[in-house]
């Protein structure tokens, strides 16, 4: 597994969330990042996904 940082905006703040994934495409990596974000802040919370980067 590789480590990544998901960047998103929540309540006006920019948040960097570290997570690990073995996704083999950009689309799967973004889906994994969004899943981690929902686990972190809750499934029914509104946020703005910005990007995901390798750590």
CSV table of N, CA and C in Angstrom, one decimal, residues 1-4 19-26 28-30 32-33 36:
chain,number,residue,atom,x,y,z
A,1,UNK,N,0.8,-1.2,0.0
A,1,UNK,CA,0.0,0.0,0.0
A,1,UNK,C,0.9,1.2,0.0
A,2,UNK,N,0.4,2.2,-0.7
A,2,UNK,CA,1.1,3.5,-0.7
A,2,UNK,C,0.3,4.5,0.1
A,3,UNK,N,1.0,5.5,0.6
A,3,UNK,CA,0.4,6.5,1.5
A,3,UNK,C,0.1,7.8,0.6
A,4,UNK,N,-1.1,8.4,0.9
A,4,UNK,CA,-1.5,9.6,0.2
A,4,UNK,C,-2.0,10.6,1.1
A,19,UNK,N,-4.0,8.9,4.3
A,19,UNK,CA,-4.6,7.5,4.2
A,19,UNK,C,-3.7,6.7,3.3
A,20,UNK,N,-4.0,5.4,3.4
A,20,UNK,CA,-3.2,4.4,2.6
A,20,UNK,C,-4.2,3.7,1.6
A,21,UNK,N,-3.7,3.4,0.4
A,21,UNK,CA,-4.5,2.8,-0.6
A,21,UNK,C,-3.6,2.0,-1.6
A,22,UNK,N,-4.2,1.0,-2.1
A,22,UNK,CA,-3.5,0.2,-3.2
A,22,UNK,C,-4.2,0.4,-4.5
A,23,UNK,N,-4.9,1.5,-4.7
A,23,UNK,CA,-5.7,1.7,-5.9
A,23,UNK,C,-4.7,1.8,-7.1
A,24,UNK,N,-5.2,1.2,-8.2
A,24,UNK,CA,-4.3,1.1,-9.4
A,24,UNK,C,-4.7,2.1,-10.5
A,25,UNK,N,-5.6,3.0,-10.2
A,25,UNK,CA,-6.0,4.1,-11.2
A,25,UNK,C,-6.3,5.4,-10.4
A,26,UNK,N,-6.3,6.5,-11.1
A,26,UNK,CA,-6.6,7.8,-10.5
A,26,UNK,C,-8.0,7.8,-10.0
A,28,UNK,N,-9.9,5.3,-9.0
A,28,UNK,CA,-10.1,4.5,-7.8
A,28,UNK,C,-9.4,5.1,-6.6
A,29,UNK,N,-8.3,5.8,-6.9
A,29,UNK,CA,-7.6,6.6,-5.8
A,29,UNK,C,-8.5,7.7,-5.3
A,30,UNK,N,-9.2,8.4,-6.2
A,30,UNK,CA,-10.1,9.5,-5.7
A,30,UNK,C,-11.3,8.9,-5.0
A,32,UNK,N,-11.3,6.2,-3.2
A,32,UNK,CA,-10.8,5.8,-1.9
A,32,UNK,C,-10.6,7.0,-1.0
A,33,UNK,N,-10.1,8.1,-1.6
A,33,UNK,CA,-9.9,9.3,-0.8
A,33,UNK,C,-11.3,9.8,-0.3
A,36,UNK,N,-12.5,7.7,2.6
A,36,UNK,CA,-11.8,8.1,3.9
A,36,UNK,C,-12.3,9.4,4.4
